[in-house]
Amino acid sequence: MSADDAVQPRTLTVDLGERSYPIHIGPGLLGASRWLRPYLAGRQVMIVTNETVAPHYLAALKRGLDDDLTVREVILPDGEATKTLASVERIWDALLAEGFNRRCTLIALGGGVIGDMTGYAAACYQRGVAFVQVPTTLLAQVDSSVGGKTGVNHPRGKNMIGAFWQPRAVLIDTATLASLPGRELSAGLAEVIKYGLIRDRDFLAWLEAHMAALRGLDDTALSEAIRRSCEIKAEVVAEDETEQGVRAHLNLGHTFGHAIEAHQGYGAWLHGEAVGTGMAMATALSQRLGWLDAQAVSRVEALLRAAGLPVAAPAGMDAEAFIARMRLDKKNLDERIRLVLLRSLGEACLHDELPAAELEAFIAAFPRH
Ligand code: NAD
Ligand code: GLY
């Protein structure tokens, strides 16, 4: 790509009245004060990152923070298994040790694990302080950094402890994806595919045509996929911030997926991989209910495979294990398991009418690795 063709930064808005905030998307945004400074509440800044991301991007991020600021950092260990209250306590300990006040700003530099924990730390510190998301995985760039869901895992269930707390801004430097392992890129593509499945059939077709370019880290294709994904997420969050209705559609594949993640042990399957298989399961179940035809199911499966995602459930995870985990899902009301399914490609719905025995039989018959 020549300099003239360089991808230009784009800005979207998450429209939440007085709490509205921008999502800036583009290569090379890290390290430039103008993308960060307007969103800092005061002069105290705590960067939260992890041992993997820090060597790549911490110095660049700090270059974008002016000399008159007090900048400190917390560098946590890596991994989903560290998404615990104990890690969040480390952030609070550091804030208190540095004497940070209510006008401080936390910056989350990393993937969804760092973003969720930092947001939760910000939501609770002195009853709520400012935070900015600087997501560095594709998954975090298209999903977790936008919308204000923050929290940690509990040994009994994923994301069971948390709060809604919106960031002041989301700064997506697409160049950070260059260092992301291929398996993590695929995990992020699961959430990108999700948006096409639940809300935009044309985007789904676009993804089919551009999957190779996306996996090859083509700048233009990546920027477009991130832009459209964030646009859909921002629309849904503006419509239903606290998930009273349509926001639940963003959980397509997640009820099955969270069960897989918890059963396998957090981190064994990546979140996006579990969601990929979960979407294959939700699609097959939608066919069983007569809403999708076999061709649609094959199309979804082919796209998930093209993204490098698994489409079969883990060997050794029986239907009983799925159901036990799925009963803990936050979407459930009145003891019924609530699933996000597809009425058609590009149109999601919530369904809790399936008799337990039928759900169990479906899961038992679903292919295993
Ligand atoms: P992650 O945060 O564990 O990051 C994946 C891996 O990539 C980690 O090892 C990380 O250190 C590494 N990494 C991050 N950026 C990198 C880079 N640029 N180069 C090299 N390595 C890099 O996982 P994730 O997939 O980003 O996020 C998953 C988490 O997000 C889960 O905990 C999930 O529950 C949560 N999530 C939250 C929401 C939400 O709305 N809040 C939505 C979806 C997922
Ligand atoms: N990732 C699901 C949500 O933000 O609601």
Short mmCIF file of C-alpha atoms and ligand atoms in Angstrom, two decimals:
data_model
loop_
_atom_site.label_atom_id
_atom_site.label_comp_id
_atom_site.label_asym_id
_atom_site.label_seq_id
_atom_site.Cartn_x
_atom_site.Cartn_y
_atom_site.Cartn_z
CA MET A 1 0.00 0.00 0.00
CA SER A 2 1.38 3.44 -0.88
CA ALA A 3 1.31 6.36 1.56
CA ASP A 4 -1.57 7.85 -0.45
CA ASP A 5 -3.63 4.72 0.13
CA ALA A 6 -2.98 4.74 3.89
CA VAL A 7 -6.12 4.02 5.88
CA GLN A 8 -7.44 7.24 7.42
CA PRO A 9 -8.67 7.30 11.06
CA ARG A 10 -12.44 7.04 11.43
CA THR A 11 -14.56 8.10 14.40
CA LEU A 12 -17.87 6.61 15.47
CA THR A 13 -20.01 7.62 18.46
CA VAL A 14 -21.70 5.48 21.07
CA ASP A 15 -24.80 7.56 21.64
CA LEU A 16 -25.66 7.51 25.33
CA GLY A 17 -26.75 11.09 25.96
CA GLU A 18 -24.41 12.81 28.40
CA ARG A 19 -22.29 9.65 28.60
CA SER A 20 -21.77 9.42 24.82
CA TYR A 21 -18.24 8.65 23.75
CA PRO A 22 -16.14 8.31 20.61
CA ILE A 23 -14.53 5.23 19.10
CA HIS A 24 -11.46 6.30 17.12
CA ILE A 25 -10.22 3.67 14.64
CA GLY A 26 -7.04 3.76 12.59
CA PRO A 27 -3.46 2.58 12.30
CA GLY A 28 -0.83 4.35 14.42
CA LEU A 29 -3.13 6.19 16.86
CA LEU A 30 -1.06 5.13 19.87
CA GLY A 31 1.51 7.66 20.88
CA ALA A 32 -0.36 10.79 19.72
CA SER A 33 -1.58 13.02 22.55
CA ARG A 34 -4.59 14.33 20.61
CA TRP A 35 -6.32 10.95 20.68
CA LEU A 36 -6.04 10.59 24.47
CA ARG A 37 -5.70 13.92 26.21
CA PRO A 38 -9.31 15.11 25.71
CA TYR A 39 -10.61 12.07 27.62
CA LEU A 40 -8.51 12.32 30.77
CA ALA A 41 -10.46 13.49 33.82
CA GLY A 42 -7.48 15.07 35.58
CA ARG A 43 -3.71 14.75 35.76
CA GLN A 44 -3.43 11.28 37.33
CA VAL A 45 -3.28 8.38 34.88
CA MET A 46 -2.99 4.67 35.72
CA ILE A 47 -2.25 2.40 32.79
CA VAL A 48 -3.30 -1.21 33.31
CA THR A 49 -1.77 -3.78 30.99
CA ASN A 50 -0.20 -7.23 31.09
CA GLU A 51 3.20 -8.86 30.73
CA THR A 52 2.62 -9.77 27.07
CA VAL A 53 1.29 -6.45 25.82
CA ALA A 54 3.55 -4.12 27.84
CA PRO A 55 6.79 -4.83 25.92
CA HIS A 56 5.02 -4.13 22.61
CA TYR A 57 2.91 -1.04 23.33
CA LEU A 58 3.38 0.48 26.78
CA ALA A 59 6.19 2.81 25.74
CA ALA A 60 4.25 3.99 22.67
CA LEU A 61 1.17 4.68 24.77
CA LYS A 62 3.23 6.65 27.28
CA ARG A 63 4.70 8.77 24.48
CA GLY A 64 1.16 10.01 23.85
CA LEU A 65 0.76 11.16 27.45
CA ASP A 66 2.12 14.64 28.09
CA ASP A 67 4.86 15.41 30.61
CA ASP A 68 2.59 17.34 32.96
CA LEU A 69 0.68 14.15 33.82
CA THR A 70 1.42 11.72 36.66
CA VAL A 71 1.52 8.39 34.85
CA ARG A 72 1.80 5.09 36.70
CA GLU A 73 1.27 1.53 35.55
CA VAL A 74 0.09 -1.85 36.78
CA ILE A 75 1.41 -4.80 34.78
CA LEU A 76 -0.63 -7.93 35.50
CA PRO A 77 0.12 -11.52 34.51
CA ASP A 78 -1.44 -12.65 31.23
CA GLY A 79 -4.43 -14.93 30.72
CA GLU A 80 -8.14 -15.50 31.24
CA ALA A 81 -7.34 -17.34 34.48
CA THR A 82 -6.16 -14.01 35.94
CA LYS A 83 -9.54 -12.34 35.35
CA THR A 84 -10.32 -12.42 39.04
CA LEU A 85 -11.22 -10.11 41.87
CA ALA A 86 -7.68 -10.62 43.22
CA SER A 87 -6.24 -8.98 40.07
CA VAL A 88 -8.67 -6.09 40.38
CA GLU A 89 -7.56 -5.66 43.98
CA ARG A 90 -4.01 -5.20 42.70
CA ILE A 91 -5.25 -2.28 40.60
CA TRP A 92 -7.06 -0.71 43.57
CA ASP A 93 -3.97 -1.27 45.76
CA ALA A 94 -1.80 0.58 43.23
CA LEU A 95 -4.29 3.47 42.96
CA LEU A 96 -4.40 3.86 46.73
CA ALA A 97 -0.65 3.47 47.14
CA GLU A 98 -0.15 6.32 44.65
CA GLY A 99 -2.80 8.48 46.33
CA PHE A 100 -4.94 8.65 43.17
CA ASN A 101 -8.11 10.70 43.65
CA ARG A 102 -11.56 10.76 42.05
CA ARG A 103 -10.29 12.72 39.06
CA CYS A 104 -7.87 10.00 38.02
CA THR A 105 -8.21 8.08 34.75
CA LEU A 106 -7.50 4.41 34.19
CA ILE A 107 -6.34 3.32 30.74
CA ALA A 108 -6.85 -0.32 29.74
CA LEU A 109 -4.10 -1.37 27.32
CA GLY A 110 -4.66 -4.93 26.16
CA GLY A 111 -7.28 -7.48 25.21
CA GLY A 112 -10.70 -8.13 26.68
CA VAL A 113 -9.33 -9.53 29.93
CA ILE A 114 -7.47 -6.31 30.74
CA GLY A 115 -10.35 -4.17 29.46
CA ASP A 116 -12.99 -5.94 31.55
CA MET A 117 -10.89 -5.85 34.73
CA THR A 118 -9.77 -2.24 34.32
CA GLY A 119 -13.33 -1.12 33.64
CA TYR A 120 -14.52 -2.89 36.77
CA ALA A 121 -11.70 -1.39 38.83
CA ALA A 122 -12.72 2.06 37.52
CA ALA A 123 -16.42 1.42 38.20
CA CYS A 124 -15.75 0.73 41.89
CA TYR A 125 -12.75 2.90 42.77
CA GLN A 126 -14.05 5.74 44.93
CA ARG A 127 -17.51 4.84 43.55
CA GLY A 128 -16.51 5.40 39.95
CA VAL A 129 -13.68 7.09 38.04
CA ALA A 130 -12.94 7.72 34.36
CA PHE A 131 -11.44 5.08 32.11
CA VAL A 132 -10.33 4.80 28.48
CA GLN A 133 -10.17 1.61 26.47
CA VAL A 134 -7.12 1.00 24.26
CA PRO A 135 -7.90 -2.49 22.93
CA THR A 136 -5.09 -4.46 21.28
CA THR A 137 -6.80 -7.71 20.25
CA LEU A 138 -9.30 -7.92 17.41
CA LEU A 139 -11.88 -9.30 19.84
CA ALA A 140 -11.46 -6.34 22.16
CA GLN A 141 -11.48 -3.87 19.26
CA VAL A 142 -14.77 -5.12 17.82
CA ASP A 143 -16.58 -6.07 20.99
CA SER A 144 -15.38 -5.92 24.57
CA SER A 145 -14.00 -2.36 24.58
CA VAL A 146 -17.35 -0.92 23.47
CA GLY A 147 -20.51 -0.93 25.55
CA GLY A 148 -19.42 -0.76 29.18
CA LYS A 149 -19.69 -4.36 30.32
CA THR A 150 -16.95 -4.80 32.90
CA GLY A 151 -16.16 -7.51 35.42
CA VAL A 152 -14.37 -10.69 36.42
CA ASN A 153 -14.97 -14.43 36.42
CA HIS A 154 -16.05 -16.52 39.39
CA PRO A 155 -14.96 -20.18 39.60
CA ARG A 156 -18.65 -21.08 39.17
CA GLY A 157 -19.30 -18.95 36.13
CA LYS A 158 -17.87 -16.53 33.62
CA ASN A 159 -18.26 -12.76 34.08
CA MET A 160 -20.51 -13.37 37.07
CA ILE A 161 -19.21 -10.38 39.04
CA GLY A 162 -19.31 -7.01 37.30
CA ALA A 163 -20.89 -3.68 36.51
CA PHE A 164 -22.00 -1.57 33.58
CA TRP A 165 -19.49 1.29 33.40
CA GLN A 166 -18.89 3.14 30.15
CA PRO A 167 -15.44 4.32 29.06
CA ARG A 168 -14.77 7.95 28.16
CA ALA A 169 -13.37 6.89 24.79
CA VAL A 170 -12.20 3.84 22.84
CA LEU A 171 -8.93 4.21 20.97
CA ILE A 172 -8.40 1.44 18.41
CA ASP A 173 -4.93 1.39 16.91
CA THR A 174 -5.33 -1.24 14.21
CA ALA A 175 -1.54 -1.51 13.81
CA THR A 176 -1.40 -3.37 17.14
CA LEU A 177 -2.92 -6.39 15.40
CA ALA A 178 0.40 -7.00 13.61
CA SER A 179 1.81 -8.71 16.72
CA LEU A 180 -1.33 -10.69 17.54
CA PRO A 181 -0.99 -14.49 17.22
CA GLY A 182 -3.10 -15.99 14.40
CA ARG A 183 -5.22 -18.01 16.81
CA GLU A 184 -6.20 -14.80 18.64
CA LEU A 185 -7.05 -13.10 15.34
CA SER A 186 -9.40 -15.99 14.53
CA ALA A 187 -10.99 -15.68 17.97
CA GLY A 188 -11.74 -12.01 17.21
CA LEU A 189 -13.21 -12.94 13.84
CA ALA A 190 -15.83 -15.00 15.69
CA GLU A 191 -17.30 -11.81 17.14
CA VAL A 192 -17.07 -10.06 13.75
CA ILE A 193 -19.04 -12.92 12.13
CA LYS A 194 -21.54 -12.66 14.98
CA TYR A 195 -22.51 -9.13 13.91
CA GLY A 196 -23.29 -10.29 10.39
CA LEU A 197 -25.33 -13.22 11.69
CA ILE A 198 -27.46 -11.23 14.13
CA ARG A 199 -27.98 -7.98 12.24
CA ASP A 200 -26.49 -7.57 8.79
CA ARG A 201 -26.77 -10.14 6.02
CA ASP A 202 -24.83 -7.93 3.57
CA PHE A 203 -21.94 -7.72 6.05
CA LEU A 204 -22.01 -11.51 6.25
CA ALA A 205 -21.60 -11.73 2.47
CA TRP A 206 -18.81 -9.12 2.65
CA LEU A 207 -17.04 -11.27 5.24
CA GLU A 208 -17.32 -14.33 3.01
CA ALA A 209 -15.64 -12.37 0.23
CA HIS A 210 -12.91 -10.84 2.43
CA MET A 211 -12.04 -13.56 4.95
CA ALA A 212 -8.68 -14.33 3.32
CA ALA A 213 -7.76 -10.63 3.30
CA LEU A 214 -8.73 -10.31 6.96
CA ARG A 215 -6.62 -13.28 7.97
CA GLY A 216 -3.77 -11.83 5.91
CA LEU A 217 -4.04 -8.59 7.97
CA ASP A 218 -4.98 -6.45 5.00
CA ASP A 219 -5.27 -2.93 6.51
CA THR A 220 -8.23 -1.82 4.45
CA ALA A 221 -10.23 -4.99 5.05
CA LEU A 222 -9.46 -4.98 8.79
CA SER A 223 -10.39 -1.33 9.22
CA GLU A 224 -13.68 -1.91 7.40
CA ALA A 225 -14.52 -5.02 9.46
CA ILE A 226 -13.71 -3.20 12.71
CA ARG A 227 -15.67 -0.12 11.66
CA ARG A 228 -18.81 -2.05 10.72
CA SER A 229 -18.59 -4.25 13.83
CA CYS A 230 -18.22 -1.24 16.14
CA GLU A 231 -21.04 0.53 14.32
CA ILE A 232 -23.40 -2.38 14.96
CA LYS A 233 -22.26 -2.74 18.56
CA ALA A 234 -22.70 1.01 19.16
CA GLU A 235 -26.22 0.90 17.70
CA VAL A 236 -27.24 -2.00 19.90
CA VAL A 237 -25.72 -0.49 23.06
CA ALA A 238 -27.42 2.86 22.39
CA GLU A 239 -30.73 1.03 22.01
CA ASP A 240 -30.39 -1.15 25.11
CA GLU A 241 -27.44 -0.26 27.34
CA THR A 242 -28.22 -2.59 30.24
CA GLU A 243 -29.44 -5.59 28.23
CA GLN A 244 -33.17 -5.52 28.88
CA GLY A 245 -33.82 -6.78 25.34
CA VAL A 246 -31.99 -6.49 22.03
CA ARG A 247 -28.48 -6.34 23.57
CA ALA A 248 -28.86 -10.00 24.47
CA HIS A 249 -28.58 -10.74 20.72
CA LEU A 250 -24.87 -9.90 21.04
CA ASN A 251 -24.63 -13.15 22.98
CA LEU A 252 -25.26 -15.37 19.96
CA GLY A 253 -23.25 -18.54 20.58
CA HIS A 254 -22.18 -17.35 24.03
CA THR A 255 -24.47 -19.56 26.15
CA PHE A 256 -22.95 -22.68 24.61
CA GLY A 257 -19.56 -20.94 24.42
CA HIS A 258 -19.39 -19.87 28.08
CA ALA A 259 -20.29 -23.45 29.06
CA ILE A 260 -17.36 -24.73 26.98
CA GLU A 261 -14.93 -22.17 28.43
CA ALA A 262 -15.88 -22.90 32.04
CA HIS A 263 -15.94 -26.67 31.55
CA GLN A 264 -12.57 -26.80 29.80
CA GLY A 265 -10.98 -24.44 32.35
CA TYR A 266 -10.64 -20.75 31.51
CA GLY A 267 -8.00 -20.23 28.85
CA ALA A 268 -7.95 -23.77 27.42
CA TRP A 269 -10.34 -22.71 24.67
CA LEU A 270 -10.12 -19.05 23.72
CA HIS A 271 -13.34 -17.09 24.31
CA GLY A 272 -13.74 -16.51 20.55
CA GLU A 273 -13.13 -20.18 19.76
CA ALA A 274 -15.81 -21.23 22.23
CA VAL A 275 -18.16 -18.61 20.75
CA GLY A 276 -17.37 -19.89 17.23
CA THR A 277 -18.46 -23.39 18.19
CA GLY A 278 -21.38 -21.91 20.12
CA MET A 279 -22.53 -20.10 16.97
CA ALA A 280 -22.28 -23.34 14.98
CA MET A 281 -24.49 -24.93 17.66
CA ALA A 282 -26.99 -22.05 17.70
CA THR A 283 -27.20 -22.16 13.91
CA ALA A 284 -27.80 -25.93 13.87
CA LEU A 285 -30.46 -25.56 16.57
CA SER A 286 -32.15 -22.81 14.54
CA GLN A 287 -32.31 -25.27 11.64
CA ARG A 288 -33.83 -27.91 13.91
CA LEU A 289 -36.55 -25.40 14.85
CA GLY A 290 -37.26 -24.90 11.15
CA TRP A 291 -35.94 -21.34 10.90
CA LEU A 292 -32.83 -21.97 8.77
CA ASP A 293 -32.30 -24.37 5.89
CA ALA A 294 -29.35 -26.73 5.46
CA GLN A 295 -27.69 -24.39 2.97
CA ALA A 296 -27.65 -21.52 5.48
CA VAL A 297 -26.15 -23.79 8.13
CA SER A 298 -23.40 -24.97 5.73
CA ARG A 299 -22.69 -21.35 4.80
CA VAL A 300 -22.17 -20.36 8.43
CA GLU A 301 -20.05 -23.41 9.13
CA ALA A 302 -17.88 -22.70 6.07
CA LEU A 303 -17.37 -19.09 7.17
CA LEU A 304 -16.40 -20.13 10.70
CA ARG A 305 -13.95 -22.68 9.28
CA ALA A 306 -12.53 -20.07 6.88
CA ALA A 307 -11.93 -17.85 9.91
CA GLY A 308 -9.91 -20.66 11.49
CA LEU A 309 -12.50 -21.44 14.18
CA PRO A 310 -13.61 -24.78 15.61
CA VAL A 311 -17.16 -25.88 14.73
CA ALA A 312 -17.44 -29.04 16.86
CA ALA A 313 -17.84 -29.28 20.64
CA PRO A 314 -15.02 -30.53 22.86
CA ALA A 315 -14.63 -34.29 23.06
CA GLY A 316 -15.66 -35.51 26.48
CA MET A 317 -18.08 -32.67 27.21
CA ASP A 318 -21.47 -34.37 27.44
CA ALA A 319 -24.90 -32.78 27.25
CA GLU A 320 -25.27 -32.88 31.02
CA ALA A 321 -22.10 -30.84 31.47
CA PHE A 322 -23.37 -28.28 28.95
CA ILE A 323 -26.78 -27.98 30.60
CA ALA A 324 -25.34 -27.63 34.12
CA ARG A 325 -23.18 -24.69 32.98
CA MET A 326 -25.88 -23.17 30.79
CA ARG A 327 -28.28 -23.01 33.75
CA LEU A 328 -25.96 -20.37 35.27
CA ASP A 329 -26.16 -18.07 32.23
CA LYS A 330 -27.06 -14.47 33.08
CA LYS A 331 -29.72 -14.33 30.34
CA ASN A 332 -31.85 -16.97 32.05
CA LEU A 333 -35.05 -15.88 33.75
CA ASP A 334 -37.35 -18.10 35.82
CA GLU A 335 -35.06 -21.14 35.63
CA ARG A 336 -35.50 -21.48 31.86
CA ILE A 337 -32.44 -21.60 29.61
CA ARG A 338 -32.65 -18.62 27.26
CA LEU A 339 -30.82 -18.91 23.96
CA VAL A 340 -30.07 -16.47 21.19
CA LEU A 341 -30.97 -18.16 17.91
CA LEU A 342 -31.39 -17.12 14.28
CA ARG A 343 -34.78 -16.58 12.63
CA SER A 344 -32.82 -16.08 9.41
CA LEU A 345 -29.28 -15.10 8.49
CA GLY A 346 -29.00 -11.51 9.70
CA GLU A 347 -31.88 -11.73 12.20
CA ALA A 348 -31.53 -12.94 15.79
CA CYS A 349 -34.17 -13.78 18.39
CA LEU A 350 -34.37 -14.91 22.01
CA HIS A 351 -35.89 -18.32 22.66
CA ASP A 352 -36.67 -20.03 25.96
CA GLU A 353 -39.45 -22.38 24.91
CA LEU A 354 -37.33 -25.41 24.08
CA PRO A 355 -38.16 -28.36 26.36
CA ALA A 356 -35.08 -29.36 28.38
CA ALA A 357 -35.11 -32.91 27.02
CA GLU A 358 -35.08 -31.62 23.43
CA LEU A 359 -32.16 -29.28 24.16
CA GLU A 360 -30.27 -32.11 25.81
CA ALA A 361 -30.89 -34.45 22.86
CA PHE A 362 -29.71 -31.75 20.43
CA ILE A 363 -26.49 -31.18 22.38
CA ALA A 364 -25.85 -34.91 22.75
CA ALA A 365 -26.12 -35.39 18.97
CA PHE A 366 -23.96 -32.35 18.05
CA PRO A 367 -20.56 -33.33 16.56
CA ARG A 368 -17.55 -33.58 18.91
CA HIS A 369 -13.85 -33.19 18.13
P1 NAD B 1 -7.12 -11.59 26.11
O1 NAD B 1 -7.37 -10.29 26.72
O2 NAD B 1 -6.75 -12.73 26.97
O3 NAD B 1 -6.04 -11.42 24.96
C1 NAD B 1 -5.65 -12.54 24.22
C2 NAD B 1 -4.13 -12.74 24.24
O4 NAD B 1 -3.53 -11.81 23.34
C3 NAD B 1 -3.48 -12.51 25.59
O5 NAD B 1 -2.44 -13.43 25.74
C4 NAD B 1 -2.95 -11.09 25.44
O6 NAD B 1 -1.88 -10.84 26.32
C5 NAD B 1 -2.49 -11.10 24.02
N1 NAD B 1 -2.41 -9.83 23.35
C6 NAD B 1 -3.25 -8.78 23.45
N2 NAD B 1 -2.96 -7.86 22.53
C7 NAD B 1 -1.90 -8.32 21.86
C8 NAD B 1 -1.15 -7.80 20.77
N3 NAD B 1 -1.48 -6.68 20.14
N4 NAD B 1 -0.09 -8.52 20.34
C9 NAD B 1 0.24 -9.71 20.92
N5 NAD B 1 -0.46 -10.27 21.92
C10 NAD B 1 -1.52 -9.56 22.37
O7 NAD B 1 -8.43 -12.09 25.29
P2 NAD B 1 -9.46 -11.35 24.33
O8 NAD B 1 -9.84 -12.35 23.33
O9 NAD B 1 -8.97 -10.03 23.89
O10 NAD B 1 -10.68 -11.07 25.29
C11 NAD B 1 -11.42 -12.12 25.86
C12 NAD B 1 -12.07 -11.60 27.12
O11 NAD B 1 -12.98 -10.56 26.77
C13 NAD B 1 -12.87 -12.64 27.86
O12 NAD B 1 -12.62 -12.54 29.22
C14 NAD B 1 -14.32 -12.26 27.57
O13 NAD B 1 -15.20 -12.63 28.60
C15 NAD B 1 -14.21 -10.78 27.44
N6 NAD B 1 -15.27 -10.18 26.63
C16 NAD B 1 -15.91 -9.10 27.15
C17 NAD B 1 -16.88 -8.48 26.43
C18 NAD B 1 -17.53 -7.25 26.97
O14 NAD B 1 -18.50 -6.78 26.39
N7 NAD B 1 -17.01 -6.67 28.03
C19 NAD B 1 -17.21 -8.93 25.15
C20 NAD B 1 -16.53 -10.03 24.64
C21 NAD B 1 -15.55 -10.64 25.39
N1 GLY B 2 -20.44 -8.85 24.26
C1 GLY B 2 -21.80 -8.76 24.66
C2 GLY B 2 -22.23 -7.39 25.05
O1 GLY B 2 -21.46 -6.46 25.05
O2 GLY B 2 -23.37 -7.21 25.36
#
